[in-house]
Amino acid sequence: ARVGGRDVPLPLGARTLEALYGLNLSAAQVEAYFESRRERGRAIRNSEDAIVARVGRELFETLFAGYTRKQWGLEARELDASVCGRIPVRFDRDERYFTDWFQAMPRDGYAALVERLLGHPRIEVALGTSFEALGNRVRFRYLVYTGPIDAYFEHRFGALPYRSLRFEFETIERERFQPVGVVNFPGDEPYTRVTEFKHLTGQAHAATTIAREYPRSAGEPYYPIPTPANRALYAKYAAKATSETNVAFVGRLAEYRYYNMDQAVASALAAFERIARERVA
Ligand code: UDP
């Protein structure tokens, strides 16, 4: 994260305290530091609690309050604890965002991966076609629906809110733009983060391409917005979905769940196993 001109490692850990406060602490000392700052006994009901109860108010204000306000258009206290709770708190000097044993990029990139999936002779792609418009044209025995669940039911209980982003790409005639793949901006900038892709792909080139992310409410739905009211509204649609016996609702939008990419893939594979079992039985 870039805070007041300083580059601060995230998730929170020893290196964060070093960059912010010039503290050089062992893991045990980092744990003791958070212990001394955190609001003990605070019930964890929302995203503000999730951070303040673990590391205290100051780190919450510095790294989470502004970023969350921009990203969601809501205060952290209005969001489920799981939203900010996604970000781990560590005591050691590990600076990685994810600590999975296996981390990889598709050899030829995601575009090639998806192109090859869609190249299957039994897959037909209809672009610029709404699901409703397809209704009369396509016959199916079984449907896997991955769009917004409220749209499937014609918003009959009201619209479920989704958050969107505008990506602004820029190619710069310089080998490197920023020191790491992703820099978060919790401050007053209108964007939340800047990704410089060559850090992720290993690309070697004299120029570099970055994307700035500008959160917005209108536009293509990317994120379900985890609040108690939205969860209650989703529950109505989910109850309705159980009576659609030849339809599976799968993914971030259809399940109204804030999946990470790995979780989204796992959920798709699990859905496939379930459907295959049901169809064979
Ligand atoms: N967050 C934050 N500051 C940060 C990073 C994350 O406040 O520097 C909060 C914010 O509410 C964000 C959530 O934690 O939406 C989840 O962050 P993550 O990086 O997982 O977001 P995603 O990659 O899903 O957009």
Short mmCIF file of C-alpha atoms and ligand atoms in Angstrom, two decimals:
data_model
loop_
_atom_site.label_atom_id
_atom_site.label_comp_id
_atom_site.label_asym_id
_atom_site.label_seq_id
_atom_site.Cartn_x
_atom_site.Cartn_y
_atom_site.Cartn_z
CA ALA A 1 0.00 0.00 0.00
CA ARG A 2 1.17 3.55 -0.64
CA VAL A 3 0.44 5.67 2.41
CA GLY A 4 1.61 9.25 2.65
CA GLY A 5 4.30 8.64 0.02
CA ARG A 6 5.57 5.51 1.76
CA ASP A 7 5.45 1.94 0.42
CA VAL A 8 3.99 -0.29 3.11
CA PRO A 9 3.90 -4.10 2.74
CA LEU A 10 0.48 -5.75 3.01
CA PRO A 11 -0.92 -8.04 4.49
CA LEU A 12 -0.10 -6.74 7.97
CA GLY A 13 3.08 -8.21 9.45
CA ALA A 14 6.55 -7.36 10.70
CA ARG A 15 7.48 -5.54 7.49
CA THR A 16 4.38 -3.35 7.70
CA LEU A 17 5.38 -2.07 11.15
CA GLU A 18 8.92 -1.56 9.92
CA ALA A 19 7.80 0.57 6.95
CA LEU A 20 5.20 2.57 8.88
CA TYR A 21 6.94 3.10 12.21
CA GLY A 22 10.58 2.12 11.70
CA LEU A 23 10.15 -0.78 14.13
CA ASN A 24 12.38 -3.81 13.69
CA LEU A 25 10.52 -6.55 15.54
CA SER A 26 10.71 -10.31 15.94
CA ALA A 27 7.57 -12.36 15.32
CA ALA A 28 6.92 -12.54 19.08
CA GLN A 29 7.29 -8.77 19.36
CA VAL A 30 4.93 -8.19 16.42
CA GLU A 31 2.37 -10.40 18.12
CA ALA A 32 2.83 -8.45 21.35
CA TYR A 33 2.53 -5.15 19.43
CA PHE A 34 -0.82 -6.13 17.90
CA GLU A 35 -1.91 -7.48 21.28
CA SER A 36 -1.19 -4.12 22.90
CA ARG A 37 -3.09 -2.17 20.22
CA ARG A 38 -6.06 -4.38 19.52
CA GLU A 39 -9.44 -3.77 21.15
CA ARG A 40 -9.83 -6.88 23.20
CA GLY A 41 -13.29 -8.23 23.97
CA ARG A 42 -14.74 -6.42 20.97
CA ALA A 43 -17.39 -8.59 19.28
CA ILE A 44 -16.63 -9.12 15.59
CA ARG A 45 -19.83 -8.17 13.79
CA ASN A 46 -18.53 -6.19 10.82
CA SER A 47 -15.39 -5.37 8.83
CA GLU A 48 -14.30 -2.56 11.16
CA ASP A 49 -14.48 -4.94 14.13
CA ALA A 50 -12.55 -7.56 12.15
CA ILE A 51 -9.51 -5.27 11.94
CA VAL A 52 -9.79 -3.20 15.13
CA ALA A 53 -10.22 -6.34 17.26
CA ARG A 54 -7.04 -7.83 15.78
CA VAL A 55 -4.63 -4.91 15.34
CA GLY A 56 -6.25 -1.75 16.71
CA ARG A 57 -7.81 1.44 15.43
CA GLU A 58 -4.72 3.21 14.08
CA LEU A 59 -3.82 0.51 11.55
CA PHE A 60 -7.49 0.26 10.63
CA GLU A 61 -7.65 3.99 9.88
CA THR A 62 -4.32 3.98 8.01
CA LEU A 63 -4.84 0.98 5.74
CA PHE A 64 -8.49 -0.10 5.69
CA ALA A 65 -11.00 2.70 6.33
CA GLY A 66 -10.32 4.78 3.19
CA TYR A 67 -9.69 1.87 0.85
CA THR A 68 -12.91 0.16 1.94
CA ARG A 69 -14.93 3.39 1.59
CA LYS A 70 -13.69 3.76 -2.01
CA GLN A 71 -14.01 0.12 -2.99
CA TRP A 72 -17.52 -0.43 -1.65
CA GLY A 73 -19.02 3.04 -1.26
CA LEU A 74 -19.76 1.94 2.32
CA GLU A 75 -18.12 2.26 5.72
CA ALA A 76 -16.30 -0.86 6.93
CA ARG A 77 -18.77 -1.11 9.79
CA GLU A 78 -21.59 -1.61 7.24
CA LEU A 79 -19.88 -4.64 5.64
CA ASP A 80 -19.79 -8.22 6.90
CA ALA A 81 -16.69 -9.08 8.92
CA SER A 82 -15.62 -11.49 6.19
CA VAL A 83 -14.75 -8.65 3.76
CA CYS A 84 -11.78 -7.14 5.62
CA GLY A 85 -11.35 -10.46 7.45
CA ARG A 86 -10.10 -11.88 4.12
CA ILE A 87 -6.81 -10.09 4.65
CA PRO A 88 -4.54 -12.17 6.91
CA VAL A 89 -2.61 -10.73 9.85
CA ARG A 90 0.87 -12.20 10.24
CA PHE A 91 3.64 -11.85 12.75
CA ASP A 92 6.55 -12.88 10.52
CA ARG A 93 8.29 -11.13 7.61
CA ASP A 94 6.40 -12.97 4.87
CA GLU A 95 5.32 -10.29 2.37
CA ARG A 96 3.33 -12.47 0.01
CA TYR A 97 -0.36 -11.73 -0.39
CA PHE A 98 -1.19 -15.44 -0.76
CA THR A 99 0.68 -18.26 0.93
CA ASP A 100 -0.71 -21.22 -1.04
CA TRP A 101 1.80 -24.00 -1.62
CA PHE A 102 1.12 -23.97 -5.33
CA GLN A 103 0.95 -20.67 -7.18
CA ALA A 104 1.06 -20.45 -10.96
CA MET A 105 -0.01 -18.59 -14.07
CA PRO A 106 -1.47 -20.45 -17.07
CA ARG A 107 1.50 -21.05 -19.37
CA ASP A 108 0.10 -18.95 -22.22
CA GLY A 109 -2.00 -16.65 -20.03
CA TYR A 110 -5.68 -16.56 -19.14
CA ALA A 111 -6.84 -15.30 -22.55
CA ALA A 112 -5.38 -18.38 -24.24
CA LEU A 113 -6.84 -20.65 -21.56
CA VAL A 114 -10.36 -19.29 -22.06
CA GLU A 115 -10.02 -19.24 -25.86
CA ARG A 116 -9.13 -22.93 -25.84
CA LEU A 117 -12.03 -23.77 -23.53
CA LEU A 118 -14.46 -21.94 -25.80
CA GLY A 119 -12.91 -23.54 -28.88
CA HIS A 120 -14.58 -26.87 -28.00
CA PRO A 121 -16.75 -28.04 -30.93
CA ARG A 122 -19.81 -28.41 -28.67
CA ILE A 123 -19.56 -24.89 -27.30
CA GLU A 124 -21.33 -22.07 -29.08
CA VAL A 125 -20.78 -18.50 -27.90
CA ALA A 126 -23.51 -15.88 -28.21
CA LEU A 127 -22.12 -12.44 -27.42
CA GLY A 128 -24.22 -9.34 -26.84
CA THR A 129 -27.20 -11.57 -26.03
CA SER A 130 -29.07 -11.29 -22.76
CA PHE A 131 -30.17 -14.43 -20.96
CA GLU A 132 -33.83 -13.45 -21.38
CA ALA A 133 -33.38 -12.98 -25.13
CA LEU A 134 -31.91 -16.49 -25.32
CA GLY A 135 -34.85 -18.02 -23.46
CA ASN A 136 -37.00 -18.70 -26.49
CA ARG A 137 -34.18 -19.77 -28.76
CA VAL A 138 -32.37 -22.36 -26.73
CA ARG A 139 -33.72 -25.63 -25.42
CA PHE A 140 -31.91 -27.40 -22.64
CA ARG A 141 -32.28 -30.37 -20.36
CA TYR A 142 -29.99 -28.88 -17.78
CA LEU A 143 -28.79 -25.31 -17.33
CA VAL A 144 -25.72 -24.05 -15.47
CA TYR A 145 -26.47 -20.41 -14.76
CA THR A 146 -23.57 -18.15 -13.75
CA GLY A 147 -25.19 -14.70 -14.15
CA PRO A 148 -26.66 -12.54 -11.38
CA ILE A 149 -29.30 -14.60 -9.57
CA ASP A 150 -31.72 -11.65 -9.24
CA ALA A 151 -31.71 -11.20 -13.05
CA TYR A 152 -32.63 -14.88 -13.52
CA PHE A 153 -35.79 -14.26 -11.46
CA GLU A 154 -36.50 -10.92 -13.15
CA HIS A 155 -35.61 -9.00 -9.96
CA ARG A 156 -38.94 -10.00 -8.45
CA PHE A 157 -37.79 -9.37 -4.86
CA GLY A 158 -35.84 -6.25 -5.84
CA ALA A 159 -32.37 -5.70 -7.31
CA LEU A 160 -29.38 -7.24 -5.52
CA PRO A 161 -26.54 -4.70 -5.42
CA TYR A 162 -23.23 -5.49 -7.12
CA ARG A 163 -20.05 -3.45 -7.18
CA SER A 164 -18.19 -2.75 -10.39
CA LEU A 165 -14.83 -1.36 -11.48
CA ARG A 166 -13.50 0.68 -14.34
CA PHE A 167 -10.02 -0.44 -15.43
CA GLU A 168 -7.86 2.26 -16.93
CA PHE A 169 -4.93 0.81 -18.84
CA GLU A 170 -1.78 2.69 -19.63
CA THR A 171 1.43 1.63 -21.36
CA ILE A 172 4.47 3.52 -20.22
CA GLU A 173 7.82 3.74 -22.01
CA ARG A 174 9.79 2.67 -19.01
CA GLU A 175 10.94 -0.73 -17.86
CA ARG A 176 9.29 -0.62 -14.46
CA PHE A 177 6.51 1.49 -12.98
CA GLN A 178 6.28 0.29 -9.37
CA PRO A 179 8.27 -2.03 -7.10
CA VAL A 180 5.65 -4.83 -6.87
CA GLY A 181 2.76 -6.32 -8.85
CA VAL A 182 -0.03 -4.55 -6.96
CA VAL A 183 0.01 -1.27 -5.03
CA ASN A 184 -3.09 -0.37 -2.97
CA PHE A 185 -4.11 3.24 -2.34
CA PRO A 186 -6.02 3.76 0.90
CA GLY A 187 -5.79 7.58 0.54
CA ASP A 188 -7.64 10.27 -1.42
CA GLU A 189 -6.70 9.07 -4.92
CA PRO A 190 -9.82 8.20 -6.94
CA TYR A 191 -8.47 4.68 -7.66
CA THR A 192 -7.97 1.82 -5.21
CA ARG A 193 -5.05 -0.01 -6.76
CA VAL A 194 -2.56 -0.16 -9.55
CA THR A 195 -1.46 -3.47 -11.05
CA GLU A 196 1.72 -3.75 -13.09
CA PHE A 197 1.31 -7.00 -14.93
CA LYS A 198 4.91 -7.85 -15.80
CA HIS A 199 5.59 -8.62 -12.13
CA LEU A 200 3.01 -11.40 -12.38
CA THR A 201 3.86 -12.74 -15.83
CA GLY A 202 7.63 -12.37 -15.75
CA GLN A 203 7.50 -10.48 -19.04
CA ALA A 204 10.76 -8.76 -20.02
CA HIS A 205 10.18 -5.64 -22.12
CA ALA A 206 11.43 -2.07 -22.34
CA ALA A 207 7.89 -0.73 -21.76
CA THR A 208 5.32 -1.67 -19.14
CA THR A 209 1.50 -1.84 -18.94
CA ILE A 210 -0.42 -0.92 -15.81
CA ALA A 211 -4.10 -0.79 -14.86
CA ARG A 212 -5.69 1.59 -12.37
CA GLU A 213 -8.93 0.41 -10.74
CA TYR A 214 -11.71 2.92 -10.22
CA PRO A 215 -14.60 1.50 -8.17
CA ARG A 216 -18.15 2.27 -9.24
CA SER A 217 -21.68 1.04 -8.60
CA ALA A 218 -22.92 1.03 -12.21
CA GLY A 219 -21.42 -1.22 -14.86
CA GLU A 220 -20.71 -4.90 -15.25
CA PRO A 221 -21.29 -6.65 -11.90
CA TYR A 222 -18.00 -7.89 -10.41
CA TYR A 223 -18.54 -8.13 -6.66
CA PRO A 224 -21.52 -9.10 -4.52
CA ILE A 225 -21.71 -6.59 -1.64
CA PRO A 226 -21.69 -8.53 1.64
CA THR A 227 -24.01 -6.70 4.04
CA PRO A 228 -26.73 -8.17 6.30
CA ALA A 229 -29.53 -6.62 4.19
CA ASN A 230 -28.12 -7.96 0.92
CA ARG A 231 -27.62 -11.39 2.45
CA ALA A 232 -31.28 -11.41 3.51
CA LEU A 233 -32.40 -10.41 0.02
CA TYR A 234 -30.18 -13.07 -1.56
CA ALA A 235 -31.71 -15.70 0.76
CA LYS A 236 -35.10 -15.08 -0.88
CA TYR A 237 -33.66 -15.74 -4.32
CA ALA A 238 -31.71 -18.75 -3.06
CA ALA A 239 -34.92 -20.26 -1.65
CA LYS A 240 -36.60 -19.76 -5.02
CA ALA A 241 -33.61 -21.35 -6.76
CA THR A 242 -34.10 -24.68 -4.95
CA SER A 243 -37.34 -25.27 -6.86
CA GLU A 244 -35.53 -24.97 -10.22
CA THR A 245 -34.64 -28.64 -10.40
CA ASN A 246 -32.85 -28.60 -13.76
CA VAL A 247 -30.80 -25.46 -13.12
CA ALA A 248 -27.52 -25.11 -11.19
CA PHE A 249 -26.59 -21.65 -9.91
CA VAL A 250 -22.80 -21.40 -9.84
CA GLY A 251 -20.26 -18.66 -9.15
CA ARG A 252 -19.84 -15.22 -7.63
CA LEU A 253 -22.95 -13.69 -9.17
CA ALA A 254 -25.30 -16.67 -9.11
CA GLU A 255 -24.39 -17.63 -5.51
CA TYR A 256 -23.90 -14.00 -4.45
CA ARG A 257 -20.61 -14.99 -2.80
CA TYR A 258 -17.34 -13.10 -2.68
CA TYR A 259 -15.20 -15.96 -4.04
CA ASN A 260 -11.49 -15.67 -4.73
CA MET A 261 -10.42 -17.11 -8.06
CA ASP A 262 -9.21 -20.38 -6.48
CA GLN A 263 -12.47 -20.71 -4.55
CA ALA A 264 -14.49 -19.97 -7.70
CA VAL A 265 -12.68 -22.76 -9.55
CA ALA A 266 -13.11 -25.17 -6.61
CA SER A 267 -16.82 -24.35 -6.44
CA ALA A 268 -17.23 -24.93 -10.19
CA LEU A 269 -15.48 -28.31 -9.96
CA ALA A 270 -17.65 -29.28 -6.96
CA ALA A 271 -20.78 -28.22 -8.84
CA PHE A 272 -19.70 -30.36 -11.79
CA GLU A 273 -19.23 -33.42 -9.55
CA ARG A 274 -22.64 -32.83 -7.96
CA ILE A 275 -24.43 -32.42 -11.29
CA ALA A 276 -22.68 -35.42 -12.85
CA ARG A 277 -23.68 -37.57 -9.87
CA GLU A 278 -27.30 -36.41 -9.97
CA ARG A 279 -27.58 -36.87 -13.74
CA VAL A 280 -26.15 -40.38 -13.62
CA ALA A 281 -28.22 -41.48 -10.62
N1 UDP B 1 -8.81 -3.84 2.10
C1 UDP B 1 -8.45 -2.60 2.57
N2 UDP B 1 -7.19 -2.12 2.30
C2 UDP B 1 -6.32 -2.80 1.53
C3 UDP B 1 -6.68 -4.07 1.03
C4 UDP B 1 -7.93 -4.57 1.31
O1 UDP B 1 -9.24 -1.95 3.24
O2 UDP B 1 -5.21 -2.28 1.30
C5 UDP B 1 -10.16 -4.37 2.39
C6 UDP B 1 -11.16 -3.78 1.40
O3 UDP B 1 -12.43 -3.64 2.03
C7 UDP B 1 -11.18 -4.83 0.32
C8 UDP B 1 -11.13 -6.10 1.16
O4 UDP B 1 -10.24 -5.76 2.24
O5 UDP B 1 -12.32 -4.75 -0.49
C9 UDP B 1 -10.67 -7.33 0.41
O6 UDP B 1 -9.42 -7.08 -0.19
P1 UDP B 1 -8.89 -7.97 -1.42
O7 UDP B 1 -7.50 -7.51 -1.72
O8 UDP B 1 -9.10 -9.41 -1.14
O9 UDP B 1 -9.89 -7.46 -2.58
P2 UDP B 1 -10.18 -8.05 -4.07
O10 UDP B 1 -8.87 -8.50 -4.62
O11 UDP B 1 -11.20 -9.14 -3.91
O12 UDP B 1 -10.75 -6.85 -4.77
#
